[in-house]
Amino acid sequence: MIQVKEIRGGYGEKEIIRGISLEVKQGEFLGILGPNGSGKTTLLKMLAGILAPESGEVRLGGHLIQSYQPKALAQKMAVLPQKTDQAFLFTVEETVQFGRYPYQKGWLHSVTQEDEQVVNKVMEQTDVAQFKDQSIHDLSGGEQQRVYLAQALAQQPEYLLLDEPTSFLDLAYQKDLLDLIKEETTSSRLTVIGVFHDVNIASLYCDRLLLLHEGKTEKLGQPHHVLTTERINRVYETNVTPLQHPFRANRQLMIEPAASSKISIVNAVDGWRTYGSDGMTFSIDQPLRILSSQKKSGGFFWKSFLGTGTKTLYEQLKSSEDMLFLDQASGFMQYAAEDDEEDMVFYGMRQQEELTIWLILKRSLSDGASVQLMGQLMHIMKQETSMSIHHLCIAVTNTQETEDTDLLLERLGQKVHRLLQTLNAIQK
């Protein structure tokens, strides 16, 4: 366990860290967040024993960190920096072997059989054994970082400190590196403390987060408790929008550009096409926020191409990630459009005793308002017809809040009525 009690200090007379206390348990992954100048790296240096606090204490396994001799401390703790510049032409295997230095004795520092076993094991773990005879300088930045992780793991530490370890890595290497580190916290009960700039990555991988503000603890806790919109906006002095991760409960945050993009769908009718007994499509150049009620393909999507119909139609269309296609069986189909020069367009399709209705809004609408609108549209449909509904879709330009949603709901009834009349679908 790492225990930190009321530490203060910095560089010379400049105090950076102002009274921070925390405990990190074995096998835990703690992420340190905060804006530039908040003291993240300074705190990490104090935890590593590189920088002594002016007051307070850092304890490692119950002992003051200053009480450890360098080699003894290196057997307990390893540090993985964000980037390491190595001037000498060592091979990958030689670079990893440096991690065994804390265990070597005498003047010759010879590599023992145990050292070789540990080095081979961590090279396999980090997938760098394939490069063992190559110069470290011949590897990419992501491959080099895995080598340095292997070097740190070769120390067989109980604690691993990370200083922005993914800053210079692409997405694949970021994921691979953090997956490896996270696995070590589970399999080897390795305790990890890392400094991160990316709050979303920290939320996904860390068990707890420490948010710093001006050298003090702003909040310490689980990611969903720390990464609140109000707190991040205040500490980072910016505006973020919270997002739900599609597969995890981990909170994600998105920045919003100052100049909002304007999407025009004035020619919405031109994007609607019918294909006889095969189905219909709607497409424009810009993605729309689409809410679908279909059982198999329901939910929210950002798509610029919406289609429904037979498998034959789907195969005729150019398949892409930007298309949402909702299957329907073949058969006689009727189509109708209810359009005007305002901000609302209805497209409808009747197939035997089933209806498909698309509502295209030339405006923005929040996700919550879209769900309310979907429910209202469903209610109106049930009042107007006894036909079953195959699916409803609502498409909007973006998800900003609007103030006139109630007025929009009032206008739905007349438009639905006229659309169903055109489809000859009203059955009282």
Short mmCIF file of C-alpha atoms in Angstrom, two decimals:
data_model
loop_
_atom_site.label_atom_id
_atom_site.label_comp_id
_atom_site.label_asym_id
_atom_site.label_seq_id
_atom_site.Cartn_x
_atom_site.Cartn_y
_atom_site.Cartn_z
CA MET A 1 0.00 0.00 0.00
CA ILE A 2 1.09 3.56 -0.75
CA GLN A 3 0.13 6.03 1.96
CA VAL A 4 0.39 9.77 1.38
CA LYS A 5 -0.25 12.12 4.27
CA GLU A 6 -0.56 15.89 3.90
CA ILE A 7 2.40 16.33 1.56
CA ARG A 8 3.43 19.81 0.48
CA GLY A 9 6.27 21.06 -1.64
CA GLY A 10 7.58 21.90 -5.04
CA TYR A 11 10.75 23.45 -6.44
CA GLY A 12 12.68 25.93 -4.35
CA GLU A 13 10.33 28.43 -2.78
CA LYS A 14 7.53 27.67 -5.24
CA GLU A 15 4.95 25.41 -3.61
CA ILE A 16 3.22 23.19 -6.20
CA ILE A 17 1.62 20.49 -4.05
CA ARG A 18 -0.57 21.82 -1.24
CA GLY A 19 -1.58 19.23 1.34
CA ILE A 20 -2.49 16.05 -0.55
CA SER A 21 -3.44 12.84 1.27
CA LEU A 22 -4.43 9.48 -0.22
CA GLU A 23 -4.02 5.72 0.03
CA VAL A 24 -3.58 3.32 -2.90
CA LYS A 25 -4.23 -0.35 -2.21
CA GLN A 26 -2.51 -3.38 -3.69
CA GLY A 27 -3.78 -4.23 -7.17
CA GLU A 28 -5.43 -0.83 -7.63
CA PHE A 29 -5.05 1.41 -10.69
CA LEU A 30 -5.20 5.10 -9.70
CA GLY A 31 -5.26 7.81 -12.36
CA ILE A 32 -4.10 11.37 -11.68
CA LEU A 33 -5.87 14.08 -13.69
CA GLY A 34 -5.77 17.85 -13.79
CA PRO A 35 -5.09 20.78 -16.11
CA ASN A 36 -1.56 21.88 -16.98
CA GLY A 37 0.19 23.29 -13.93
CA SER A 38 -2.05 21.52 -11.44
CA GLY A 39 0.86 19.47 -10.02
CA LYS A 40 0.37 16.02 -11.60
CA THR A 41 4.01 15.32 -12.50
CA THR A 42 5.30 16.95 -9.31
CA LEU A 43 3.07 14.68 -7.24
CA LEU A 44 4.27 11.64 -9.18
CA LYS A 45 7.89 12.60 -8.48
CA MET A 46 7.13 12.78 -4.76
CA LEU A 47 5.47 9.37 -4.88
CA ALA A 48 8.53 7.98 -6.68
CA GLY A 49 10.97 9.41 -4.12
CA ILE A 50 12.60 11.60 -6.77
CA LEU A 51 11.43 14.82 -5.13
CA ALA A 52 11.23 15.10 -1.35
CA PRO A 53 8.17 16.92 0.04
CA GLU A 54 8.73 19.97 2.21
CA SER A 55 6.30 18.50 4.74
CA GLY A 56 4.12 15.45 5.10
CA GLU A 57 5.14 11.91 4.25
CA VAL A 58 4.95 9.19 1.62
CA ARG A 59 5.05 5.62 2.90
CA LEU A 60 5.63 2.48 0.88
CA GLY A 61 4.55 -0.70 2.63
CA GLY A 62 4.45 1.21 5.91
CA HIS A 63 8.00 2.64 5.57
CA LEU A 64 8.97 6.18 4.64
CA ILE A 65 10.03 6.24 1.02
CA GLN A 66 13.20 8.17 1.94
CA SER A 67 14.27 5.24 4.15
CA TYR A 68 14.79 2.93 1.15
CA GLN A 69 18.18 2.57 -0.47
CA PRO A 70 18.04 3.14 -4.27
CA LYS A 71 18.32 -0.55 -5.18
CA ALA A 72 15.83 -1.59 -2.52
CA LEU A 73 13.39 1.05 -3.76
CA ALA A 74 13.86 -0.10 -7.37
CA GLN A 75 12.88 -3.63 -6.29
CA LYS A 76 9.65 -2.17 -4.95
CA MET A 77 8.82 0.49 -7.50
CA ALA A 78 9.30 1.06 -11.24
CA VAL A 79 8.62 4.20 -13.25
CA LEU A 80 7.51 4.28 -16.89
CA PRO A 81 7.97 7.77 -18.36
CA GLN A 82 6.03 9.14 -21.32
CA LYS A 83 9.09 8.93 -23.58
CA THR A 84 12.63 7.71 -23.06
CA ASP A 85 15.54 8.93 -25.17
CA GLN A 86 18.30 6.33 -25.24
CA ALA A 87 21.59 7.49 -26.73
CA PHE A 88 23.37 4.10 -26.87
CA LEU A 89 22.67 1.35 -29.40
CA PHE A 90 21.46 -1.35 -27.05
CA THR A 91 19.39 -4.25 -28.28
CA VAL A 92 15.87 -4.80 -27.04
CA GLU A 93 17.01 -7.69 -24.83
CA GLU A 94 19.84 -5.61 -23.34
CA THR A 95 17.42 -2.74 -22.68
CA VAL A 96 15.03 -5.03 -20.82
CA GLN A 97 17.93 -6.55 -18.86
CA PHE A 98 18.58 -3.13 -17.29
CA GLY A 99 15.43 -3.79 -15.31
CA ARG A 100 17.31 -6.52 -13.42
CA TYR A 101 19.99 -4.11 -12.17
CA PRO A 102 18.41 -3.74 -8.68
CA TYR A 103 18.92 -7.49 -8.11
CA GLN A 104 22.53 -7.72 -9.33
CA LYS A 105 25.39 -7.89 -6.81
CA GLY A 106 29.11 -7.37 -6.90
CA TRP A 107 31.27 -5.43 -9.35
CA LEU A 108 30.69 -7.46 -12.49
CA HIS A 109 26.88 -7.32 -12.44
CA SER A 110 26.65 -10.57 -14.38
CA VAL A 111 23.25 -11.78 -15.66
CA THR A 112 22.04 -14.79 -13.71
CA GLN A 113 19.79 -17.60 -14.88
CA GLU A 114 16.97 -16.07 -12.86
CA ASP A 115 17.54 -12.74 -14.60
CA GLU A 116 17.31 -14.43 -18.00
CA GLN A 117 14.09 -16.20 -17.03
CA VAL A 118 12.47 -12.97 -15.85
CA VAL A 119 13.62 -11.04 -18.95
CA ASN A 120 12.32 -13.71 -21.31
CA LYS A 121 9.00 -13.82 -19.46
CA VAL A 122 8.35 -10.07 -19.58
CA MET A 123 9.44 -9.85 -23.22
CA GLU A 124 6.84 -12.48 -24.07
CA GLN A 125 4.26 -10.69 -21.92
CA THR A 126 4.77 -7.42 -23.73
CA ASP A 127 5.16 -9.03 -27.17
CA VAL A 128 8.68 -7.69 -27.79
CA ALA A 129 10.54 -11.02 -27.78
CA GLN A 130 10.37 -10.95 -31.58
CA PHE A 131 12.62 -7.85 -31.51
CA LYS A 132 15.11 -9.13 -28.89
CA ASP A 133 18.19 -8.84 -31.14
CA GLN A 134 17.20 -5.58 -32.82
CA SER A 135 18.43 -2.15 -31.77
CA ILE A 136 15.94 -0.23 -29.68
CA HIS A 137 16.32 2.63 -32.20
CA ASP A 138 14.97 0.45 -35.02
CA LEU A 139 11.53 0.18 -33.38
CA SER A 140 8.52 2.45 -33.65
CA GLY A 141 7.47 4.66 -30.74
CA GLY A 142 4.77 2.20 -29.68
CA GLU A 143 7.14 -0.76 -29.84
CA GLN A 144 9.77 1.14 -27.85
CA GLN A 145 7.23 1.96 -25.14
CA ARG A 146 6.39 -1.74 -24.83
CA VAL A 147 10.10 -2.47 -24.44
CA TYR A 148 10.36 0.06 -21.60
CA LEU A 149 7.28 -1.46 -20.00
CA ALA A 150 9.06 -4.83 -20.19
CA GLN A 151 12.09 -3.22 -18.56
CA ALA A 152 9.89 -1.88 -15.75
CA LEU A 153 8.20 -5.27 -15.27
CA ALA A 154 11.63 -6.93 -15.18
CA GLN A 155 12.15 -5.10 -11.89
CA GLN A 156 9.29 -7.26 -10.55
CA PRO A 157 7.91 -4.22 -8.77
CA GLU A 158 4.97 -4.03 -6.45
CA TYR A 159 4.26 -0.49 -7.63
CA LEU A 160 4.37 0.96 -11.16
CA LEU A 161 4.24 4.72 -11.76
CA LEU A 162 3.25 6.03 -15.19
CA ASP A 163 3.95 9.54 -16.43
CA GLU A 164 1.62 10.06 -19.40
CA PRO A 165 2.70 6.74 -20.92
CA THR A 166 0.47 6.99 -24.02
CA SER A 167 1.09 10.61 -25.03
CA PHE A 168 3.04 9.79 -28.19
CA LEU A 169 1.23 6.58 -29.16
CA ASP A 170 -1.49 5.96 -31.71
CA LEU A 171 -4.82 4.42 -30.69
CA ALA A 172 -3.82 0.78 -31.17
CA TYR A 173 -0.61 1.14 -29.12
CA GLN A 174 -2.44 3.09 -26.41
CA LYS A 175 -4.96 0.29 -26.03
CA ASP A 176 -2.34 -2.49 -26.17
CA LEU A 177 -0.12 -0.83 -23.56
CA LEU A 178 -2.92 -0.06 -21.11
CA ASP A 179 -4.51 -3.48 -21.60
CA LEU A 180 -1.18 -5.03 -20.60
CA ILE A 181 -0.84 -2.81 -17.54
CA LYS A 182 -4.43 -3.40 -16.48
CA GLU A 183 -3.92 -7.16 -16.81
CA GLU A 184 -0.93 -6.92 -14.46
CA THR A 185 -3.07 -5.26 -11.78
CA THR A 186 -5.33 -8.32 -11.93
CA SER A 187 -2.91 -11.18 -12.45
CA SER A 188 0.08 -9.96 -10.39
CA ARG A 189 -1.74 -7.55 -8.03
CA LEU A 190 0.49 -4.78 -9.34
CA THR A 191 -0.37 -1.36 -7.91
CA VAL A 192 -0.37 1.30 -10.65
CA ILE A 193 -0.49 5.08 -10.37
CA GLY A 194 -0.57 7.01 -13.64
CA VAL A 195 -0.72 10.60 -14.80
CA PHE A 196 -3.14 11.12 -17.70
CA HIS A 197 -4.14 14.03 -19.92
CA ASP A 198 -6.95 12.07 -21.57
CA VAL A 199 -9.84 11.91 -19.09
CA ASN A 200 -11.73 9.36 -21.20
CA ILE A 201 -8.86 6.85 -21.25
CA ALA A 202 -8.36 7.35 -17.51
CA SER A 203 -12.05 6.69 -16.93
CA LEU A 204 -11.90 3.42 -18.88
CA TYR A 205 -8.80 1.94 -17.24
CA CYS A 206 -8.52 3.38 -13.73
CA ASP A 207 -10.31 2.06 -10.64
CA ARG A 208 -10.19 5.49 -9.03
CA LEU A 209 -9.24 8.99 -10.14
CA LEU A 210 -7.52 11.83 -8.32
CA LEU A 211 -8.42 15.19 -9.83
CA LEU A 212 -5.98 17.97 -8.96
CA HIS A 213 -6.69 21.68 -9.06
CA GLU A 214 -3.98 24.20 -8.24
CA GLY A 215 -1.98 21.60 -6.32
CA LYS A 216 -4.88 20.44 -4.18
CA THR A 217 -7.23 17.47 -4.24
CA GLU A 218 -10.36 18.56 -6.06
CA LYS A 219 -11.92 15.08 -5.90
CA LEU A 220 -10.76 11.54 -5.22
CA GLY A 221 -13.07 8.65 -6.06
CA GLN A 222 -14.47 6.36 -8.72
CA PRO A 223 -14.50 7.77 -12.28
CA HIS A 224 -18.25 8.40 -12.39
CA HIS A 225 -18.03 10.39 -9.14
CA VAL A 226 -15.03 12.46 -10.25
CA LEU A 227 -15.85 13.20 -13.90
CA THR A 228 -19.00 15.23 -13.46
CA THR A 229 -19.72 17.84 -16.10
CA GLU A 230 -19.84 20.73 -13.63
CA ARG A 231 -16.55 19.77 -11.99
CA ILE A 232 -14.62 19.24 -15.24
CA ASN A 233 -15.97 22.48 -16.71
CA ARG A 234 -14.85 24.39 -13.61
CA VAL A 235 -11.43 22.79 -13.10
CA TYR A 236 -10.41 22.75 -16.78
CA GLU A 237 -12.18 26.05 -17.52
CA THR A 238 -13.92 24.66 -20.59
CA ASN A 239 -17.24 23.17 -21.64
CA VAL A 240 -17.70 19.43 -22.04
CA THR A 241 -20.69 17.25 -22.82
CA PRO A 242 -21.15 13.92 -21.00
CA LEU A 243 -21.57 10.79 -23.12
CA GLN A 244 -22.59 7.25 -22.27
CA HIS A 245 -20.11 4.58 -23.32
CA PRO A 246 -22.00 2.00 -25.43
CA PHE A 247 -20.63 -1.03 -23.54
CA ARG A 248 -19.48 0.21 -20.12
CA ALA A 249 -20.70 2.40 -17.30
CA ASN A 250 -17.50 4.48 -17.51
CA ARG A 251 -18.34 8.15 -18.03
CA GLN A 252 -16.94 9.76 -21.19
CA LEU A 253 -16.67 13.49 -21.89
CA MET A 254 -16.69 15.33 -25.20
CA ILE A 255 -15.49 18.83 -25.96
CA GLU A 256 -17.70 21.12 -28.03
CA PRO A 257 -16.16 23.47 -30.63
CA ALA A 258 -16.94 27.15 -30.11
CA ALA A 259 -18.40 27.47 -33.61
CA SER A 260 -21.23 24.98 -34.02
CA SER A 261 -21.45 23.36 -37.42
CA LYS A 262 -24.53 24.26 -39.42
CA ILE A 263 -26.13 21.40 -41.32
CA SER A 264 -28.61 22.28 -44.01
CA ILE A 265 -31.17 19.77 -45.22
CA VAL A 266 -33.31 22.21 -47.18
CA ASN A 267 -33.47 19.73 -50.06
CA ALA A 268 -34.75 16.96 -47.83
CA VAL A 269 -37.33 15.78 -50.34
CA ASP A 270 -34.61 15.24 -52.95
CA GLY A 271 -33.00 12.69 -50.61
CA TRP A 272 -36.10 10.46 -50.58
CA ARG A 273 -36.31 7.64 -53.12
CA THR A 274 -38.73 4.76 -53.60
CA TYR A 275 -38.01 1.39 -55.19
CA GLY A 276 -41.37 -0.13 -56.10
CA SER A 277 -41.97 -3.30 -54.09
CA ASP A 278 -38.42 -3.31 -52.67
CA GLY A 279 -38.48 -0.36 -50.24
CA MET A 280 -37.37 3.24 -49.81
CA THR A 281 -34.30 5.25 -48.81
CA PHE A 282 -33.41 8.70 -47.55
CA SER A 283 -29.92 10.18 -47.81
CA ILE A 284 -28.14 13.53 -47.55
CA ASP A 285 -24.50 14.57 -47.48
CA GLN A 286 -24.29 15.19 -43.71
CA PRO A 287 -24.93 12.70 -40.89
CA LEU A 288 -28.19 13.01 -39.01
CA ARG A 289 -28.97 11.92 -35.47
CA ILE A 290 -31.46 9.08 -36.00
CA LEU A 291 -33.66 7.41 -33.38
CA SER A 292 -35.14 4.10 -34.56
CA SER A 293 -37.89 2.11 -32.85
CA GLN A 294 -37.24 -1.17 -34.67
CA LYS A 295 -36.78 -4.13 -32.34
CA LYS A 296 -33.64 -5.51 -34.02
CA SER A 297 -31.98 -2.22 -35.00
CA GLY A 298 -33.38 0.25 -32.52
CA GLY A 299 -31.56 3.04 -30.73
CA PHE A 300 -29.63 6.19 -31.62
CA PHE A 301 -27.30 6.45 -34.63
CA TRP A 302 -25.37 9.08 -36.55
CA LYS A 303 -26.10 8.21 -40.19
CA SER A 304 -26.55 10.05 -43.47
CA PHE A 305 -28.22 7.11 -45.25
CA LEU A 306 -31.46 5.53 -44.01
CA GLY A 307 -33.09 2.63 -45.83
CA THR A 308 -35.79 0.02 -45.41
CA GLY A 309 -36.95 -2.83 -47.62
CA THR A 310 -35.93 -6.16 -49.01
CA LYS A 311 -32.61 -7.95 -49.04
CA THR A 312 -32.51 -7.35 -52.79
CA LEU A 313 -32.63 -3.59 -52.25
CA TYR A 314 -29.94 -3.78 -49.58
CA GLU A 315 -27.65 -5.66 -51.95
CA GLN A 316 -28.26 -3.06 -54.69
CA LEU A 317 -27.26 -0.18 -52.44
CA LYS A 318 -23.67 0.68 -51.75
CA SER A 319 -23.15 -0.79 -48.28
CA SER A 320 -21.20 1.44 -45.88
CA GLU A 321 -20.85 2.20 -42.19
CA ASP A 322 -22.87 5.35 -42.83
CA MET A 323 -26.05 3.43 -43.75
CA LEU A 324 -28.77 2.28 -41.38
CA PHE A 325 -30.88 -0.33 -43.19
CA LEU A 326 -34.02 -1.79 -41.61
CA ASP A 327 -35.14 -5.09 -43.14
CA GLN A 328 -38.64 -5.73 -44.47
CA ALA A 329 -40.17 -8.53 -46.49
CA SER A 330 -40.99 -8.12 -50.19
CA GLY A 331 -44.50 -7.35 -51.34
CA PHE A 332 -46.69 -4.54 -52.66
CA MET A 333 -45.75 -1.20 -51.10
CA GLN A 334 -47.39 2.23 -51.08
CA TYR A 335 -45.43 5.43 -50.44
CA ALA A 336 -46.27 8.96 -49.40
CA ALA A 337 -44.52 12.17 -48.35
CA GLU A 338 -45.91 15.00 -46.26
CA ASP A 339 -43.69 18.00 -46.84
CA ASP A 340 -43.84 21.76 -46.45
CA GLU A 341 -41.41 24.64 -46.25
CA GLU A 342 -41.21 24.54 -42.48
CA ASP A 343 -38.91 22.30 -40.42
CA MET A 344 -40.69 18.97 -40.66
CA VAL A 345 -40.95 16.26 -43.35
CA PHE A 346 -42.80 12.93 -43.08
CA TYR A 347 -42.09 9.91 -45.26
CA GLY A 348 -44.39 6.90 -45.08
CA MET A 349 -44.56 3.40 -46.49
CA ARG A 350 -47.40 0.90 -46.20
CA GLN A 351 -46.81 -2.80 -46.83
CA GLN A 352 -49.91 -4.91 -46.43
CA GLU A 353 -51.00 -4.19 -42.83
CA GLU A 354 -47.75 -2.58 -41.62
CA LEU A 355 -46.59 1.03 -41.59
CA THR A 356 -43.14 2.58 -41.70
CA ILE A 357 -42.94 6.28 -40.78
CA TRP A 358 -39.86 8.52 -40.97
CA LEU A 359 -39.90 12.02 -39.49
CA ILE A 360 -37.10 14.26 -40.75
CA LEU A 361 -36.61 17.49 -38.79
CA LYS A 362 -34.69 20.38 -40.36
CA ARG A 363 -33.53 21.46 -36.91
CA SER A 364 -31.76 20.31 -33.74
CA LEU A 365 -33.31 18.27 -30.97
CA SER A 366 -31.83 16.74 -27.82
CA ASP A 367 -31.82 12.95 -27.43
CA GLY A 368 -34.26 13.24 -24.55
CA ALA A 369 -36.64 15.35 -26.61
CA SER A 370 -36.35 12.84 -29.48
CA VAL A 371 -37.44 10.03 -27.16
CA GLN A 372 -40.42 12.13 -25.99
CA LEU A 373 -41.28 12.94 -29.58
CA MET A 374 -41.11 9.24 -30.52
CA GLY A 375 -43.57 8.40 -27.76
CA GLN A 376 -45.93 11.19 -28.84
CA LEU A 377 -45.73 10.09 -32.47
CA MET A 378 -46.51 6.50 -31.46
CA HIS A 379 -49.52 7.73 -29.46
CA ILE A 380 -50.86 9.77 -32.39
CA MET A 381 -50.42 6.83 -34.76
CA LYS A 382 -52.44 4.53 -32.52
CA GLN A 383 -55.24 7.09 -32.35
CA GLU A 384 -55.32 7.50 -36.14
CA THR A 385 -55.05 3.89 -37.33
CA SER A 386 -55.30 0.30 -36.22
CA MET A 387 -52.48 -0.68 -38.57
CA SER A 388 -49.40 -2.19 -36.93
CA ILE A 389 -46.19 -0.19 -37.01
CA HIS A 390 -43.10 -1.87 -38.41
CA HIS A 391 -40.87 0.97 -37.23
CA LEU A 392 -40.67 4.71 -36.64
CA CYS A 393 -37.57 6.82 -37.21
CA ILE A 394 -36.87 10.40 -36.16
CA ALA A 395 -33.86 12.17 -37.75
CA VAL A 396 -32.52 15.58 -36.65
CA THR A 397 -29.51 17.71 -37.58
CA ASN A 398 -27.89 17.68 -34.13
CA THR A 399 -28.62 17.09 -30.45
CA GLN A 400 -28.73 20.60 -29.02
CA GLU A 401 -31.55 21.51 -26.65
CA THR A 402 -34.43 23.50 -28.13
CA GLU A 403 -37.05 25.57 -26.38
CA ASP A 404 -40.06 25.04 -28.65
CA THR A 405 -40.43 21.25 -28.39
CA ASP A 406 -44.02 21.57 -27.12
CA LEU A 407 -45.01 23.55 -30.21
CA LEU A 408 -43.42 20.87 -32.37
CA LEU A 409 -45.51 18.18 -30.68
CA GLU A 410 -48.72 20.11 -31.34
CA ARG A 411 -48.07 20.09 -35.10
CA LEU A 412 -47.58 16.32 -35.36
CA GLY A 413 -51.27 15.37 -35.38
CA GLN A 414 -52.29 17.13 -38.58
CA LYS A 415 -49.25 15.95 -40.51
CA VAL A 416 -49.68 12.33 -39.45
CA HIS A 417 -53.37 12.46 -40.39
CA ARG A 418 -52.65 13.77 -43.90
CA LEU A 419 -49.83 11.27 -44.44
CA LEU A 420 -52.03 8.34 -43.47
CA GLN A 421 -54.82 9.59 -45.67
CA THR A 422 -52.44 9.56 -48.62
CA LEU A 423 -51.46 5.99 -47.78
CA ASN A 424 -55.15 5.01 -47.45
CA ALA A 425 -54.15 3.51 -44.11
CA ILE A 426 -56.68 4.98 -41.70
CA GLN A 427 -58.86 2.24 -40.29
CA LYS A 428 -61.11 3.55 -37.53
#
